[in-house]
mmCIF file of N, CA and C in Angstrom:
data_model
loop_
_atom_site.group_PDB
_atom_site.id
_atom_site.type_symbol
_atom_site.label_atom_id
_atom_site.label_comp_id
_atom_site.label_asym_id
_atom_site.label_seq_id
_atom_site.Cartn_x
_atom_site.Cartn_y
_atom_site.Cartn_z
ATOM 1 N N MET A 1 84.701 89.969 105.844
ATOM 2 C CA MET A 1 83.368 90.099 106.368
ATOM 3 C C MET A 1 83.469 90.825 107.708
ATOM 4 N N GLY A 2 82.443 91.563 108.018
ATOM 5 C CA GLY A 2 82.426 92.297 109.264
ATOM 6 C C GLY A 2 82.956 93.715 109.154
ATOM 7 N N GLN A 3 83.608 94.044 108.044
ATOM 8 C CA GLN A 3 84.110 95.406 107.845
ATOM 9 C C GLN A 3 83.132 96.170 106.967
ATOM 10 N N SER A 4 83.079 97.468 107.189
ATOM 11 C CA SER A 4 82.245 98.286 106.312
ATOM 12 C C SER A 4 82.959 98.465 104.979
ATOM 13 N N CYS A 5 82.205 98.794 103.970
ATOM 14 C CA CYS A 5 82.785 98.991 102.646
ATOM 15 C C CYS A 5 83.807 100.119 102.662
ATOM 16 N N VAL A 6 83.538 101.152 103.445
ATOM 17 C CA VAL A 6 84.477 102.275 103.536
ATOM 18 C C VAL A 6 85.839 101.784 104.030
ATOM 19 N N GLU A 7 85.847 100.858 104.989
ATOM 20 C CA GLU A 7 87.101 100.304 105.504
ATOM 21 C C GLU A 7 87.816 99.462 104.458
ATOM 22 N N LEU A 8 87.080 98.927 103.506
ATOM 23 C CA LEU A 8 87.662 98.072 102.476
ATOM 24 C C LEU A 8 88.167 98.843 101.262
ATOM 25 N N LEU A 9 87.695 100.076 101.068
ATOM 26 C CA LEU A 9 88.008 100.796 99.832
ATOM 27 C C LEU A 9 89.496 101.052 99.626
ATOM 28 N N LEU A 10 90.224 101.466 100.642
ATOM 29 C CA LEU A 10 91.649 101.759 100.459
ATOM 30 C C LEU A 10 92.448 100.507 100.113
ATOM 31 N N PRO A 11 92.331 99.414 100.888
ATOM 32 C CA PRO A 11 93.068 98.208 100.497
ATOM 33 C C PRO A 11 92.616 97.671 99.138
ATOM 34 N N MET A 12 91.324 97.767 98.837
ATOM 35 C CA MET A 12 90.818 97.300 97.559
ATOM 36 C C MET A 12 91.389 98.128 96.415
ATOM 37 N N ALA A 13 91.461 99.448 96.596
ATOM 38 C CA ALA A 13 92.016 100.323 95.560
ATOM 39 C C ALA A 13 93.461 99.953 95.255
ATOM 40 N N LYS A 14 94.232 99.633 96.286
ATOM 41 C CA LYS A 14 95.627 99.223 96.076
ATOM 42 C C LYS A 14 95.701 97.913 95.302
ATOM 43 N N LEU A 15 94.815 96.974 95.622
ATOM 44 C CA LEU A 15 94.795 95.699 94.899
ATOM 45 C C LEU A 15 94.416 95.895 93.440
ATOM 46 N N VAL A 16 93.414 96.722 93.182
ATOM 47 C CA VAL A 16 92.977 96.962 91.805
ATOM 48 C C VAL A 16 94.095 97.615 91.001
ATOM 49 N N LYS A 17 94.825 98.547 91.615
ATOM 50 C CA LYS A 17 95.938 99.208 90.899
ATOM 51 C C LYS A 17 96.993 98.209 90.445
ATOM 52 N N GLY A 18 97.159 97.121 91.190
ATOM 53 C CA GLY A 18 98.145 96.105 90.844
ATOM 54 C C GLY A 18 97.683 95.127 89.776
ATOM 55 N N LEU A 19 96.431 95.232 89.356
ATOM 56 C CA LEU A 19 95.886 94.321 88.354
ATOM 57 C C LEU A 19 96.111 94.854 86.945
ATOM 58 N N ALA A 20 96.165 93.945 86.009
ATOM 59 C CA ALA A 20 96.219 94.329 84.600
ATOM 60 C C ALA A 20 94.847 94.854 84.180
ATOM 61 N N THR A 21 94.814 95.714 83.178
ATOM 62 C CA THR A 21 93.551 96.212 82.643
ATOM 63 C C THR A 21 92.679 95.031 82.233
ATOM 64 N N GLY A 22 91.432 95.045 82.674
ATOM 65 C CA GLY A 22 90.494 93.975 82.353
ATOM 66 C C GLY A 22 90.439 92.857 83.375
ATOM 67 N N ALA A 23 91.417 92.806 84.273
ATOM 68 C CA ALA A 23 91.422 91.775 85.311
ATOM 69 C C ALA A 23 90.322 92.070 86.321
ATOM 70 N N VAL A 24 89.886 91.042 87.030
ATOM 71 C CA VAL A 24 88.750 91.164 87.943
ATOM 72 C C VAL A 24 89.167 90.825 89.367
ATOM 73 N N LEU A 25 88.716 91.654 90.297
ATOM 74 C CA LEU A 25 88.927 91.429 91.730
ATOM 75 C C LEU A 25 87.593 91.016 92.338
ATOM 76 N N ARG A 26 87.600 89.935 93.124
ATOM 77 C CA ARG A 26 86.393 89.450 93.800
ATOM 78 C C ARG A 26 86.396 89.957 95.231
ATOM 79 N N ILE A 27 85.294 90.561 95.655
ATOM 80 C CA ILE A 27 85.162 91.115 97.002
ATOM 81 C C ILE A 27 83.917 90.508 97.639
ATOM 82 N N VAL A 28 84.075 89.930 98.823
ATOM 83 C CA VAL A 28 82.944 89.361 99.557
ATOM 84 C C VAL A 28 82.747 90.191 100.819
ATOM 85 N N THR A 29 81.528 90.675 101.026
ATOM 86 C CA THR A 29 81.240 91.504 102.194
ATOM 87 C C THR A 29 79.795 91.314 102.640
ATOM 88 N N ASP A 30 79.584 91.585 103.912
ATOM 89 C CA ASP A 30 78.224 91.547 104.447
ATOM 90 C C ASP A 30 77.678 92.959 104.679
ATOM 91 N N ASP A 31 78.384 93.968 104.192
ATOM 92 C CA ASP A 31 77.956 95.363 104.348
ATOM 93 C C ASP A 31 76.823 95.663 103.364
ATOM 94 N N PRO A 32 75.631 95.994 103.852
ATOM 95 C CA PRO A 32 74.511 96.262 102.949
ATOM 96 C C PRO A 32 74.709 97.503 102.070
ATOM 97 N N ALA A 33 75.610 98.398 102.440
ATOM 98 C CA ALA A 33 75.862 99.608 101.645
ATOM 99 C C ALA A 33 76.914 99.388 100.559
ATOM 100 N N ALA A 34 77.479 98.207 100.486
ATOM 101 C CA ALA A 34 78.590 97.958 99.559
ATOM 102 C C ALA A 34 78.205 98.178 98.103
ATOM 103 N N ARG A 35 77.013 97.785 97.702
ATOM 104 C CA ARG A 35 76.606 97.929 96.299
ATOM 105 C C ARG A 35 76.677 99.388 95.869
ATOM 106 N N GLU A 36 76.131 100.248 96.688
ATOM 107 C CA GLU A 36 76.138 101.679 96.370
ATOM 108 C C GLU A 36 77.555 102.248 96.433
ATOM 109 N N ASP A 37 78.308 101.906 97.480
ATOM 110 C CA ASP A 37 79.667 102.433 97.654
ATOM 111 C C ASP A 37 80.601 101.966 96.543
ATOM 112 N N LEU A 38 80.560 100.669 96.225
ATOM 113 C CA LEU A 38 81.440 100.148 95.170
ATOM 114 C C LEU A 38 81.058 100.705 93.804
ATOM 115 N N GLY A 39 79.763 100.829 93.550
ATOM 116 C CA GLY A 39 79.314 101.407 92.285
ATOM 117 C C GLY A 39 79.805 102.835 92.110
ATOM 118 N N ALA A 40 79.706 103.626 93.174
ATOM 119 C CA ALA A 40 80.176 105.017 93.123
ATOM 120 C C ALA A 40 81.685 105.067 92.938
ATOM 121 N N TRP A 41 82.410 104.229 93.674
ATOM 122 C CA TRP A 41 83.870 104.198 93.566
ATOM 123 C C TRP A 41 84.283 103.815 92.148
ATOM 124 N N CYS A 42 83.636 102.811 91.582
ATOM 125 C CA CYS A 42 83.966 102.393 90.218
ATOM 126 C C CYS A 42 83.713 103.525 89.224
ATOM 127 N N SER A 43 82.606 104.211 89.366
ATOM 128 C CA SER A 43 82.295 105.334 88.469
ATOM 129 C C SER A 43 83.335 106.441 88.564
ATOM 130 N N MET A 44 83.793 106.721 89.770
ATOM 131 C CA MET A 44 84.771 107.801 89.972
ATOM 132 C C MET A 44 86.173 107.422 89.513
ATOM 133 N N THR A 45 86.487 106.128 89.486
ATOM 134 C CA THR A 45 87.860 105.704 89.198
ATOM 135 C C THR A 45 88.041 105.062 87.830
ATOM 136 N N GLY A 46 86.975 104.924 87.058
ATOM 137 C CA GLY A 46 87.102 104.333 85.732
ATOM 138 C C GLY A 46 87.132 102.823 85.733
ATOM 139 N N ASN A 47 86.734 102.214 86.841
ATOM 140 C CA ASN A 47 86.634 100.762 86.914
ATOM 141 C C ASN A 47 85.182 100.366 86.694
ATOM 142 N N GLU A 48 84.916 99.058 86.651
ATOM 143 C CA GLU A 48 83.562 98.583 86.379
ATOM 144 C C GLU A 48 83.119 97.604 87.458
ATOM 145 N N LEU A 49 81.943 97.829 88.003
ATOM 146 C CA LEU A 49 81.330 96.835 88.876
ATOM 147 C C LEU A 49 80.677 95.836 87.932
ATOM 148 N N ALA A 50 81.398 94.752 87.640
ATOM 149 C CA ALA A 50 81.027 93.850 86.558
ATOM 150 C C ALA A 50 79.877 92.917 86.906
ATOM 151 N N PHE A 51 79.816 92.474 88.166
ATOM 152 C CA PHE A 51 78.796 91.491 88.531
ATOM 153 C C PHE A 51 78.596 91.516 90.035
ATOM 154 N N VAL A 52 77.368 91.290 90.457
ATOM 155 C CA VAL A 52 77.032 91.205 91.879
ATOM 156 C C VAL A 52 76.258 89.914 92.089
ATOM 157 N N ASP A 53 76.701 89.111 93.049
ATOM 158 C CA ASP A 53 76.033 87.856 93.396
ATOM 159 C C ASP A 53 75.577 87.959 94.851
ATOM 160 N N ARG A 54 74.294 88.220 95.043
ATOM 161 C CA ARG A 54 73.755 88.396 96.402
ATOM 162 C C ARG A 54 73.293 87.053 96.967
ATOM 163 N N LYS A 55 73.636 86.817 98.213
ATOM 164 C CA LYS A 55 73.189 85.641 98.962
ATOM 165 C C LYS A 55 72.589 86.137 100.270
ATOM 166 N N VAL A 56 72.026 85.240 101.035
ATOM 167 C CA VAL A 56 71.479 85.617 102.340
ATOM 168 C C VAL A 56 72.635 85.973 103.265
ATOM 169 N N GLY A 57 72.685 87.225 103.722
ATOM 170 C CA GLY A 57 73.688 87.654 104.690
ATOM 171 C C GLY A 57 74.980 88.205 104.118
ATOM 172 N N TYR A 58 75.214 88.066 102.816
ATOM 173 C CA TYR A 58 76.435 88.606 102.216
ATOM 174 C C TYR A 58 76.259 88.714 100.700
ATOM 175 N N ALA A 59 77.207 89.369 100.070
ATOM 176 C CA ALA A 59 77.211 89.465 98.608
ATOM 177 C C ALA A 59 78.650 89.414 98.113
ATOM 178 N N THR A 60 78.807 88.931 96.894
ATOM 179 C CA THR A 60 80.104 88.894 96.238
ATOM 180 C C THR A 60 80.058 89.880 95.075
ATOM 181 N N TYR A 61 81.053 90.754 95.031
ATOM 182 C CA TYR A 61 81.142 91.796 94.008
ATOM 183 C C TYR A 61 82.381 91.533 93.163
ATOM 184 N N TYR A 62 82.252 91.728 91.869
ATOM 185 C CA TYR A 62 83.365 91.540 90.947
ATOM 186 C C TYR A 62 83.666 92.891 90.300
ATOM 187 N N VAL A 63 84.854 93.400 90.574
ATOM 188 C CA VAL A 63 85.277 94.701 90.061
ATOM 189 C C VAL A 63 86.325 94.471 88.979
ATOM 190 N N ARG A 64 86.049 94.970 87.770
ATOM 191 C CA ARG A 64 86.981 94.842 86.650
ATOM 192 C C ARG A 64 87.785 96.126 86.525
ATOM 193 N N ARG A 65 89.107 95.971 86.439
ATOM 194 C CA ARG A 65 89.973 97.143 86.308
ATOM 195 C C ARG A 65 89.798 97.778 84.941
ATOM 196 N N GLY A 66 89.582 99.064 84.959
ATOM 197 C CA GLY A 66 89.420 99.812 83.723
ATOM 198 C C GLY A 66 90.758 100.281 83.176
ATOM 199 N N ALA A 67 90.750 100.694 81.927
ATOM 200 C CA ALA A 67 91.971 101.154 81.268
ATOM 201 C C ALA A 67 92.468 102.474 81.843
ATOM 202 N N LEU A 68 91.569 103.272 82.391
ATOM 203 C CA LEU A 68 91.944 104.601 82.866
ATOM 204 C C LEU A 68 92.262 104.652 84.353
ATOM 205 N N SER A 69 92.088 103.551 85.055
ATOM 206 C CA SER A 69 92.287 103.597 86.514
ATOM 207 C C SER A 69 93.737 103.427 86.895
#
């Protein structure tokens, strides 16, 4: 929390690469631009933004590793 989504993308990409195809990474952030940024990143990398759980002040994003990523 407290980091922008852009600051999280590189470490997140490394974590996703270490996952098996179909595995899910949970990301919690308070960055309001995260939904758009993560969605675009998933589209470009062959991953899936599987679920978004929005709460007051933060959201939890679930990114599923795709077969092509």
